[in-house]
Tab-separated table of N, CA and C in Angstrom:
chain	number	residue	atom	x	y	z
A	1	MET	N	1.056	-1.132	0.044
A	1	MET	CA	-0.126	0.141	-0.038
A	1	MET	C	0.829	1.358	-0.073
A	2	LYS	N	0.352	2.404	-0.583
A	2	LYS	CA	1.209	3.380	-0.788
A	2	LYS	C	1.336	4.320	0.495
A	3	VAL	N	2.162	4.947	0.576
A	3	VAL	CA	2.342	5.678	2.395
A	3	VAL	C	1.874	7.116	1.723
A	4	GLU	N	1.320	7.757	2.677
A	4	GLU	CA	0.828	9.276	2.623
A	4	GLU	C	1.203	9.888	3.472
A	5	LEU	N	1.312	11.295	3.418
A	5	LEU	CA	1.867	12.305	4.395
A	5	LEU	C	0.519	12.897	4.777
A	6	LYS	N	-0.075	13.135	5.916
A	6	LYS	CA	-1.245	13.737	6.444
A	6	LYS	C	-0.793	14.745	7.370
A	7	LEU	N	-0.856	16.288	7.101
A	7	LEU	CA	-0.465	17.631	7.674
A	7	LEU	C	-1.306	17.635	8.946
A	8	ILE	N	-0.620	17.732	9.571
A	8	ILE	CA	-1.471	17.790	11.044
A	8	ILE	C	-1.203	19.302	11.666
A	9	ASN	N	-1.598	19.520	12.991
A	9	ASN	CA	-1.086	20.608	13.699
A	9	ASN	C	-0.608	20.159	15.045
A	10	GLU	N	0.028	21.087	16.017
A	10	GLU	CA	1.104	21.209	17.065
A	10	GLU	C	0.139	19.902	17.695
A	11	VAL	N	-1.133	20.705	18.147
A	11	VAL	CA	-1.777	19.990	19.133
A	11	VAL	C	-2.202	18.086	19.022
A	12	VAL	N	-2.163	18.210	17.594
A	12	VAL	CA	-2.478	16.251	17.408
A	12	VAL	C	-1.223	16.000	17.503
A	13	PHE	N	-0.141	16.606	17.096
A	13	PHE	CA	1.260	15.985	17.235
A	13	PHE	C	1.604	15.653	18.764
A	14	ASN	N	1.560	16.867	19.588
A	14	ASN	CA	1.821	16.316	20.826
A	14	ASN	C	0.904	15.542	21.689
A	15	GLU	N	-0.658	15.345	20.964
A	15	GLU	CA	-1.651	14.218	22.040
A	15	GLU	C	-1.360	12.814	21.383
A	16	SER	N	-0.493	12.759	20.046
A	16	SER	CA	-0.395	11.605	19.501
A	16	SER	C	0.556	10.826	19.901
A	17	ASN	N	0.044	9.418	20.239
A	17	ASN	CA	1.249	8.193	20.836
A	17	ASN	C	2.087	7.844	20.021
A	18	LEU	N	1.861	8.145	18.575
A	18	LEU	CA	2.597	7.340	17.380
A	18	LEU	C	4.186	7.356	17.893
A	19	SER	N	4.602	6.732	17.391
A	19	SER	CA	6.248	6.661	17.382
A	19	SER	C	6.611	7.959	16.579
A	20	THR	N	7.757	8.600	16.589
A	20	THR	CA	8.273	10.058	16.432
A	20	THR	C	9.242	9.644	15.351
A	21	ILE	N	9.410	9.837	13.928
A	21	ILE	CA	10.388	9.493	13.015
A	21	ILE	C	11.700	10.512	13.190
A	22	PHE	N	11.362	11.509	13.256
A	22	PHE	CA	12.304	12.879	13.892
A	22	PHE	C	11.527	14.082	13.657
A	23	ASN	N	11.988	14.695	14.951
A	23	ASN	CA	11.404	15.756	15.641
A	23	ASN	C	12.255	16.803	15.773
A	24	VAL	N	12.480	17.870	15.226
A	24	VAL	CA	13.577	19.125	15.544
A	24	VAL	C	13.021	19.650	16.734
A	25	ALA	N	13.988	20.573	17.091
A	25	ALA	CA	13.855	21.421	18.270
A	25	ALA	C	12.810	22.508	18.176
A	26	ARG	N	12.380	23.303	17.028
A	26	ARG	CA	11.174	23.763	16.984
A	26	ARG	C	10.983	23.893	16.008
A	27	PRO	N	9.651	22.423	15.736
A	27	PRO	CA	9.380	22.693	14.446
A	27	PRO	C	8.287	23.426	14.304
A	28	ARG	N	8.125	23.875	13.106
A	28	ARG	CA	7.057	24.787	12.469
A	28	ARG	C	5.589	24.084	12.041
A	29	CYS	N	6.144	22.774	11.363
A	29	CYS	CA	5.201	21.774	10.816
A	29	CYS	C	5.316	20.637	11.223
A	30	TYR	N	4.203	19.977	11.170
A	30	TYR	CA	3.676	18.533	11.550
A	30	TYR	C	3.142	17.483	10.678
A	31	GLY	N	3.515	16.286	10.668
A	31	GLY	CA	2.822	15.219	9.633
A	31	GLY	C	2.653	14.189	10.487
A	32	ILE	N	1.986	12.981	9.771
A	32	ILE	CA	1.745	11.568	10.177
A	32	ILE	C	1.872	11.144	8.707
A	33	LEU	N	2.854	10.060	8.815
A	33	LEU	CA	3.018	9.238	7.683
A	33	LEU	C	2.089	8.018	7.907
A	34	VAL	N	1.343	7.883	7.281
A	34	VAL	CA	0.456	6.845	6.993
A	34	VAL	C	0.480	5.493	6.108
A	35	ASN	N	0.071	4.195	6.331
A	35	ASN	CA	0.018	3.295	5.458
A	35	ASN	C	-1.266	2.518	6.268
A	36	LYS	N	-1.628	1.587	5.796
A	36	LYS	CA	-2.647	0.696	6.450
A	36	LYS	C	-2.240	0.029	7.624
A	37	ASP	N	-0.949	-0.496	7.825
A	37	ASP	CA	-0.768	-0.760	9.060
A	37	ASP	C	-0.115	0.047	10.359
A	38	TYR	N	0.745	1.004	9.722
A	38	TYR	CA	1.513	1.770	10.717
A	38	TYR	C	1.386	3.137	10.258
A	39	SER	N	1.950	3.934	11.439
A	39	SER	CA	1.869	5.219	11.167
A	39	SER	C	2.786	5.788	12.324
A	40	TYR	N	3.592	7.028	11.834
A	40	TYR	CA	4.432	7.458	12.295
A	40	TYR	C	4.365	8.944	12.225
A	41	LYS	N	4.584	9.790	13.398
A	41	LYS	CA	4.462	11.057	13.450
A	41	LYS	C	6.114	11.930	13.105
A	42	LEU	N	5.998	13.041	12.708
A	42	LEU	CA	7.281	13.597	12.198
A	42	LEU	C	6.974	15.605	12.372
A	43	GLY	N	8.180	16.131	12.781
A	43	GLY	CA	7.815	17.135	12.871
A	43	GLY	C	8.971	17.901	12.186
A	44	TRP	N	9.102	19.039	11.443
A	44	TRP	CA	9.939	19.797	10.682
A	44	TRP	C	10.053	21.377	10.691
A	45	GLN	N	11.214	22.025	10.167
A	45	GLN	CA	10.836	23.586	10.149
A	45	GLN	C	10.745	23.946	8.879
A	46	SER	N	11.005	23.358	7.727
A	46	SER	CA	10.437	24.302	6.502
A	46	SER	C	9.032	24.475	6.067
A	47	GLU	N	8.887	25.573	6.117
A	47	GLU	CA	7.403	25.845	5.661
A	47	GLU	C	7.269	26.139	4.418
A	48	ILE	N	8.012	25.700	3.226
A	48	ILE	CA	7.798	26.266	1.820
A	48	ILE	C	7.529	24.906	1.150
A	49	VAL	N	8.638	23.573	1.901
A	49	VAL	CA	8.533	22.420	1.243
A	49	VAL	C	8.018	21.609	2.216
A	50	ASN	N	7.193	20.303	1.499
A	50	ASN	CA	6.809	19.326	2.583
A	50	ASN	C	7.994	18.351	2.199
A	51	PRO	N	7.921	17.103	3.630
A	51	PRO	CA	8.861	16.044	3.028
A	51	PRO	C	8.766	15.310	1.646
A	52	LYS	N	10.137	14.593	1.365
A	52	LYS	CA	9.952	14.145	0.237
A	52	LYS	C	9.729	12.606	0.448
A	53	ILE	N	9.169	11.982	-0.307
A	53	ILE	CA	8.672	10.502	0.285
A	53	ILE	C	9.228	9.614	-0.999
A	54	ASN	N	9.791	8.599	-0.924
A	54	ASN	CA	10.071	7.798	-2.131
A	54	ASN	C	10.118	6.414	-1.625
A	55	GLU	N	9.627	5.451	-2.834
A	55	GLU	CA	9.293	4.088	-2.620
A	55	GLU	C	10.685	3.516	-2.695
A	56	ILE	N	11.381	2.565	-1.940
A	56	ILE	CA	12.659	2.126	-2.020
A	56	ILE	C	12.684	0.668	-2.556
A	57	SER	N	11.513	-0.112	-1.655
A	57	SER	CA	10.928	-1.567	-2.331
A	57	SER	C	9.572	-1.627	-1.902
A	58	ASP	N	8.744	-2.941	-2.035
A	58	ASP	CA	7.335	-3.130	-1.200
A	58	ASP	C	7.723	-2.548	0.204
A	59	ASN	N	6.658	-2.045	0.428
A	59	ASN	CA	6.447	-1.559	1.677
A	59	ASN	C	7.953	-0.784	2.402
A	60	VAL	N	8.557	-0.651	1.667
A	60	VAL	CA	9.575	0.185	2.509
A	60	VAL	C	9.724	1.391	1.617
A	61	TYR	N	9.958	2.635	2.363
A	61	TYR	CA	9.924	4.404	2.105
A	61	TYR	C	11.032	5.026	2.640
A	62	SER	N	11.565	5.874	1.993
A	62	SER	CA	12.501	7.134	2.654
A	62	SER	C	11.655	8.224	2.838
A	63	ILE	N	11.856	9.103	3.543
A	63	ILE	CA	11.322	10.323	3.823
A	63	ILE	C	12.804	11.557	4.293
A	64	GLY	N	12.484	12.210	3.561
A	64	GLY	CA	13.643	13.594	4.074
A	64	GLY	C	13.196	15.084	3.729
A	65	ILE	N	13.428	15.633	4.687
A	65	ILE	CA	12.980	17.047	4.839
A	65	ILE	C	14.315	17.576	5.595
A	66	ASP	N	14.797	19.044	5.446
A	66	ASP	CA	15.751	19.650	6.202
A	66	ASP	C	16.975	18.736	6.396
A	67	LEU	N	17.268	18.552	7.585
A	67	LEU	CA	18.643	18.084	8.168
A	67	LEU	C	18.477	16.592	8.438
A	68	ASN	N	17.082	16.042	7.799
A	68	ASN	CA	16.500	14.671	8.438
A	68	ASN	C	16.336	13.701	7.209
A	69	PHE	N	16.472	12.478	7.398
A	69	PHE	CA	16.398	11.308	6.382
A	69	PHE	C	16.008	10.066	7.233
A	70	ALA	N	15.087	9.257	6.628
A	70	ALA	CA	14.716	8.202	7.471
A	70	ALA	C	14.274	7.182	6.555
A	71	ILE	N	14.580	5.666	6.581
A	71	ILE	CA	14.103	4.678	6.090
A	71	ILE	C	13.327	4.090	6.670
A	72	ILE	N	11.980	3.727	6.493
A	72	ILE	CA	10.902	2.694	7.170
A	72	ILE	C	10.603	1.720	6.753
A	73	ASP	N	10.292	0.544	7.319
A	73	ASP	CA	10.201	-0.902	6.639
A	73	ASP	C	8.247	-0.819	7.172
A	74	PHE	N	7.503	-0.547	6.315
A	74	PHE	CA	5.849	-0.708	6.762
A	74	PHE	C	5.693	-1.588	7.046
A	75	GLU	N	6.357	-3.133	6.377
A	75	GLU	CA	5.819	-4.256	6.565
A	75	GLU	C	6.200	-4.952	7.757
A	76	LYS	N	7.321	-4.406	8.370
A	76	LYS	CA	7.690	-5.056	9.348
A	76	LYS	C	7.459	-3.706	10.745
A	77	GLY	N	6.957	-2.540	10.650
A	77	GLY	CA	6.721	-1.654	11.287
A	77	GLY	C	8.003	-1.279	12.131
A	78	ASN	N	9.114	-0.795	11.576
A	78	ASN	CA	10.345	-0.315	12.113
A	78	ASN	C	10.788	0.770	11.269
A	79	VAL	N	11.641	1.617	11.752
A	79	VAL	CA	12.645	2.276	11.491
A	79	VAL	C	13.951	1.993	10.955
A	80	VAL	N	14.321	1.638	9.682
A	80	VAL	CA	15.476	1.084	9.591
A	80	VAL	C	16.644	1.810	9.803
A	81	LEU	N	16.562	2.842	9.411
A	81	LEU	CA	17.670	4.056	9.171
A	81	LEU	C	17.204	5.318	9.392
A	82	ASN	N	17.821	6.248	10.632
A	82	ASN	CA	17.423	7.522	10.873
A	82	ASN	C	18.629	8.189	10.987
A	83	LEU	N	18.930	9.019	10.109
A	83	LEU	CA	20.350	10.123	9.740
A	83	LEU	C	19.796	11.766	10.228
A	84	SER	N	20.680	12.213	10.668
A	84	SER	CA	20.781	13.494	11.098
A	84	SER	C	21.718	14.189	9.710
A	85	LEU	N	20.948	14.657	8.885
A	85	LEU	CA	21.936	15.007	8.168
A	85	LEU	C	23.085	16.742	8.629
A	86	ASP	N	24.242	16.856	7.926
A	86	ASP	CA	25.057	17.642	7.907
A	86	ASP	C	24.329	18.946	7.117
A	87	TYR	N	23.823	18.946	5.842
A	87	TYR	CA	23.436	19.530	5.206
A	87	TYR	C	21.984	19.445	4.530
A	88	PHE	N	21.113	20.192	3.903
A	88	PHE	CA	19.791	20.351	3.901
A	88	PHE	C	19.592	19.091	2.690
A	89	PHE	N	18.498	18.136	2.840
A	89	PHE	CA	18.179	17.300	2.015
A	89	PHE	C	17.594	18.000	1.007
A	90	TYR	N	18.023	17.306	-0.064
A	90	TYR	CA	17.457	17.502	-1.628
A	90	TYR	C	16.520	16.381	-2.152
A	91	ASP	N	16.744	15.254	-2.238
A	91	ASP	CA	16.271	13.964	-2.916
A	91	ASP	C	16.999	13.029	-2.806
A	92	THR	N	16.103	11.906	-3.497
A	92	THR	CA	16.806	10.247	-2.874
A	92	THR	C	16.704	9.736	-4.422
A	93	LYS	N	17.875	8.979	-4.967
A	93	LYS	CA	17.634	8.233	-5.854
A	93	LYS	C	18.178	6.617	-5.739
A	94	LEU	N	17.559	6.004	-6.468
A	94	LEU	CA	17.887	4.597	-6.567
A	94	LEU	C	18.553	3.896	-7.829
A	95	GLN	N	19.674	3.373	-7.802
A	95	GLN	CA	20.528	2.909	-8.917
A	95	GLN	C	21.378	1.696	-8.703
A	96	ASN	N	21.277	0.737	-9.437
A	96	ASN	CA	22.306	-0.501	-8.880
A	96	ASN	C	22.115	-0.981	-7.659
A	97	GLY	N	21.116	-1.186	-6.801
A	97	GLY	CA	21.271	-1.770	-5.477
A	97	GLY	C	21.511	-0.836	-4.457
A	98	PHE	N	21.792	0.614	-4.854
A	98	PHE	CA	22.179	1.517	-3.640
A	98	PHE	C	21.198	2.758	-3.666
A	99	ILE	N	21.160	3.135	-2.574
A	99	ILE	CA	20.310	4.429	-2.457
A	99	ILE	C	21.148	5.473	-2.240
A	100	TYR	N	20.670	6.517	-3.082
A	100	TYR	CA	21.810	7.993	-2.786
A	100	TYR	C	21.098	8.961	-2.428
A	101	VAL	N	21.268	9.435	-0.874
A	101	VAL	CA	20.836	10.546	-0.341
A	101	VAL	C	21.518	11.760	-0.745
A	102	ILE	N	20.760	12.298	-1.400
A	102	ILE	CA	21.342	13.991	-1.821
A	102	ILE	C	21.030	14.823	-1.215
A	103	THR	N	22.114	15.711	-0.535
A	103	THR	CA	21.788	16.970	-0.049
A	103	THR	C	22.564	18.134	-0.708
A	104	GLU	N	22.626	19.299	-0.115
A	104	GLU	CA	23.048	20.109	-0.751
A	104	GLU	C	24.841	20.321	-1.115
A	105	LEU	N	25.400	19.464	-0.227
A	105	LEU	CA	26.869	19.676	-0.258
A	105	LEU	C	27.550	18.182	-0.100
A	106	LEU	N	26.851	17.222	-0.241
A	106	LEU	CA	27.138	15.618	0.490
A	106	LEU	C	26.131	14.773	-0.202
A	107	ILE	N	26.496	13.564	-1.077
A	107	ILE	CA	25.698	12.720	-1.212
A	107	ILE	C	26.287	11.244	-0.637
A	108	ILE	N	25.267	10.483	-0.052
A	108	ILE	CA	25.605	9.297	0.964
A	108	ILE	C	24.760	8.474	0.431
A	109	LYS	N	25.660	7.355	0.118
A	109	LYS	CA	25.303	6.108	-0.809
A	109	LYS	C	25.272	4.915	0.167
A	110	ILE	N	23.876	4.365	0.382
A	110	ILE	CA	23.416	3.565	1.482
A	110	ILE	C	23.208	1.978	0.449
A	111	ASN	N	23.161	1.288	1.177
A	111	ASN	CA	23.399	-0.288	0.571
A	111	ASN	C	21.512	-0.467	0.681
A	112	GLN	N	21.022	-0.917	-0.623
A	112	GLN	CA	19.756	-0.694	-0.593
A	112	GLN	C	19.023	-2.295	0.118
A	113	MET	N	19.663	-2.828	0.490
A	113	MET	CA	19.446	-4.417	1.088
A	113	MET	C	19.527	-4.361	2.694
A	114	THR	N	21.165	-3.910	3.012
A	114	THR	CA	21.196	-3.712	4.323
A	114	THR	C	21.026	-2.397	4.909
A	115	TYR	N	20.733	-1.530	4.385
A	115	TYR	CA	20.746	0.099	4.814
A	115	TYR	C	21.895	0.511	5.714
A	116	GLU	N	23.038	-0.273	5.316
A	116	GLU	CA	23.969	0.327	5.904
A	116	GLU	C	24.764	1.404	4.684
A	117	VAL	N	25.178	2.489	5.713
A	117	VAL	CA	26.002	4.214	4.855
A	117	VAL	C	27.401	3.248	4.292
A	118	ILE	N	27.526	3.267	2.998
A	118	ILE	CA	28.726	2.468	2.279
A	118	ILE	C	29.816	3.851	2.209
A	119	GLU	N	29.587	5.014	1.685
A	119	GLU	CA	30.168	5.738	1.101
A	119	GLU	C	29.673	7.318	1.394
A	120	LYS	N	30.322	8.244	1.577
A	120	LYS	CA	29.825	9.734	1.272
A	120	LYS	C	30.351	10.474	0.313
A	121	PHE	N	30.089	11.192	-0.535
A	121	PHE	CA	30.773	11.884	-1.537
A	121	PHE	C	30.358	13.254	-1.570
A	122	SER	N	31.729	14.208	-1.079
A	122	SER	CA	31.710	15.562	-0.866
A	122	SER	C	31.611	16.223	-2.180
A	123	LEU	N	30.987	17.260	-2.502
A	123	LEU	CA	30.611	18.284	-3.314
A	123	LEU	C	31.234	19.498	-3.142
A	124	PRO	N	31.882	20.056	-4.052
A	124	PRO	CA	32.659	21.279	-4.175
A	124	PRO	C	31.653	22.601	-3.962
A	125	ASP	N	30.587	22.296	-4.452
A	125	ASP	CA	29.679	23.398	-4.178
A	125	ASP	C	28.275	23.025	-4.129
A	126	PHE	N	27.143	23.364	-4.318
A	126	PHE	CA	25.804	23.326	-3.905
A	126	PHE	C	25.450	22.460	-5.273
A	127	PHE	N	24.783	21.063	-4.900
A	127	PHE	CA	24.476	20.026	-5.873
A	127	PHE	C	23.559	20.485	-6.828
A	128	ASN	N	23.519	20.089	-7.866
A	128	ASN	CA	22.580	20.766	-9.179
A	128	ASN	C	21.753	19.439	-9.932
A	129	GLU	N	22.759	18.474	-10.460
A	129	GLU	CA	22.362	17.026	-10.860
A	129	GLU	C	23.119	16.000	-10.666
A	130	ILE	N	22.326	14.958	-10.760
A	130	ILE	CA	23.256	13.695	-10.669
A	130	ILE	C	22.872	12.862	-11.870
A	131	ILE	N	24.257	12.381	-12.727
A	131	ILE	CA	23.719	11.300	-13.579
A	131	ILE	C	24.540	10.314	-13.617
A	132	PHE	N	23.645	8.950	-13.792
A	132	PHE	CA	24.662	7.816	-13.419
A	132	PHE	C	24.928	7.214	-14.680
A	133	ASN	N	26.020	6.722	-15.027
A	133	ASN	CA	26.555	6.426	-16.127
A	133	ASN	C	26.859	4.822	-16.081
A	134	ASN	N	27.442	4.283	-16.701
A	134	ASN	CA	27.697	2.870	-16.744
A	134	ASN	C	28.481	2.329	-15.447
A	135	ASN	N	29.649	3.043	-15.517
A	135	ASN	CA	30.844	2.987	-14.224
A	135	ASN	C	31.227	4.146	-13.594
A	136	THR	N	30.161	5.187	-13.649
A	136	THR	CA	30.594	6.611	-12.924
A	136	THR	C	29.259	7.261	-12.503
A	137	ILE	N	29.421	8.052	-11.453
A	137	ILE	CA	28.282	8.993	-11.008
A	137	ILE	C	29.065	10.234	-11.499
A	138	GLU	N	28.203	11.269	-12.161
A	138	GLU	CA	28.566	12.379	-12.401
A	138	GLU	C	27.671	13.503	-11.678
A	139	ILE	N	27.923	14.044	-11.011
A	139	ILE	CA	27.380	15.356	-10.280
A	139	ILE	C	27.613	16.554	-10.676
A	140	LYS	N	26.809	17.145	-11.047
A	140	LYS	CA	27.384	18.706	-11.551
A	140	LYS	C	26.493	19.672	-10.299
A	141	CYS	N	27.832	20.610	-10.308
A	141	CYS	CA	27.147	21.671	-9.132
A	141	CYS	C	27.001	22.879	-9.613
A	142	LEU	N	26.268	23.647	-8.869
A	142	LEU	CA	25.916	25.048	-9.142
A	142	LEU	C	26.818	25.868	-10.082
A	143	ASN	N	28.287	25.558	-9.641
A	143	ASN	CA	29.242	26.648	-10.015
A	143	ASN	C	29.686	25.725	-11.620
A	144	ASP	N	28.881	25.243	-12.311
A	144	ASP	CA	29.502	24.387	-13.506
A	144	ASP	C	30.334	23.494	-13.140
A	145	GLU	N	30.979	23.126	-11.743
A	145	GLU	CA	31.974	22.030	-11.565
A	145	GLU	C	31.285	20.676	-11.659
A	146	ILE	N	32.017	19.779	-12.485
A	146	ILE	CA	31.864	18.318	-12.443
A	146	ILE	C	32.373	17.413	-11.869
A	147	VAL	N	31.744	16.589	-10.794
A	147	VAL	CA	32.859	15.821	-10.206
A	147	VAL	C	32.145	14.381	-10.351
A	148	CYS	N	33.173	13.246	-10.531
A	148	CYS	CA	32.768	12.098	-10.964
A	148	CYS	C	33.134	11.097	-9.848
A	149	TYR	N	32.388	9.917	-9.677
A	149	TYR	CA	32.799	9.014	-8.573
A	149	TYR	C	32.340	7.853	-8.810
A	150	PRO	N	33.221	6.562	-8.526
A	150	PRO	CA	33.049	4.985	-9.261
A	150	PRO	C	31.605	4.871	-8.748
A	151	ASN	N	30.684	4.199	-9.936
A	151	ASN	CA	29.398	3.608	-9.711
A	151	ASN	C	29.344	2.306	-9.046
């Protein structure tokens, strides 16, 4: 079943007994991540953007916003990875059995089966685009600089 984010207010968040995925010190926005069997609550600061949800595999989803990223297994009902990021979350990409967590100045490579962080790629400037080639990952930054890493 698809996972949905339902926006809620602070009162509902505070009264909820649901497990918290991430809750920042002073959240401005609140939500509940829902599927048919399990739900989790979360709080975040960005008022302009909502958390980005991506399907990793059947009943496994990632969610990222601000300086937070998590992977939740909705079949087993547990959070398999929860990261505090050093840079703002941008996106998640899947490629060749790996999850790539894209932040403004760092890309985190995660094994899609074990959910272990494999590698981190530092960027010389803010992220703009990622291109997966056969043997390399090409990352374009805002200053038109391109960095390549083995895929």
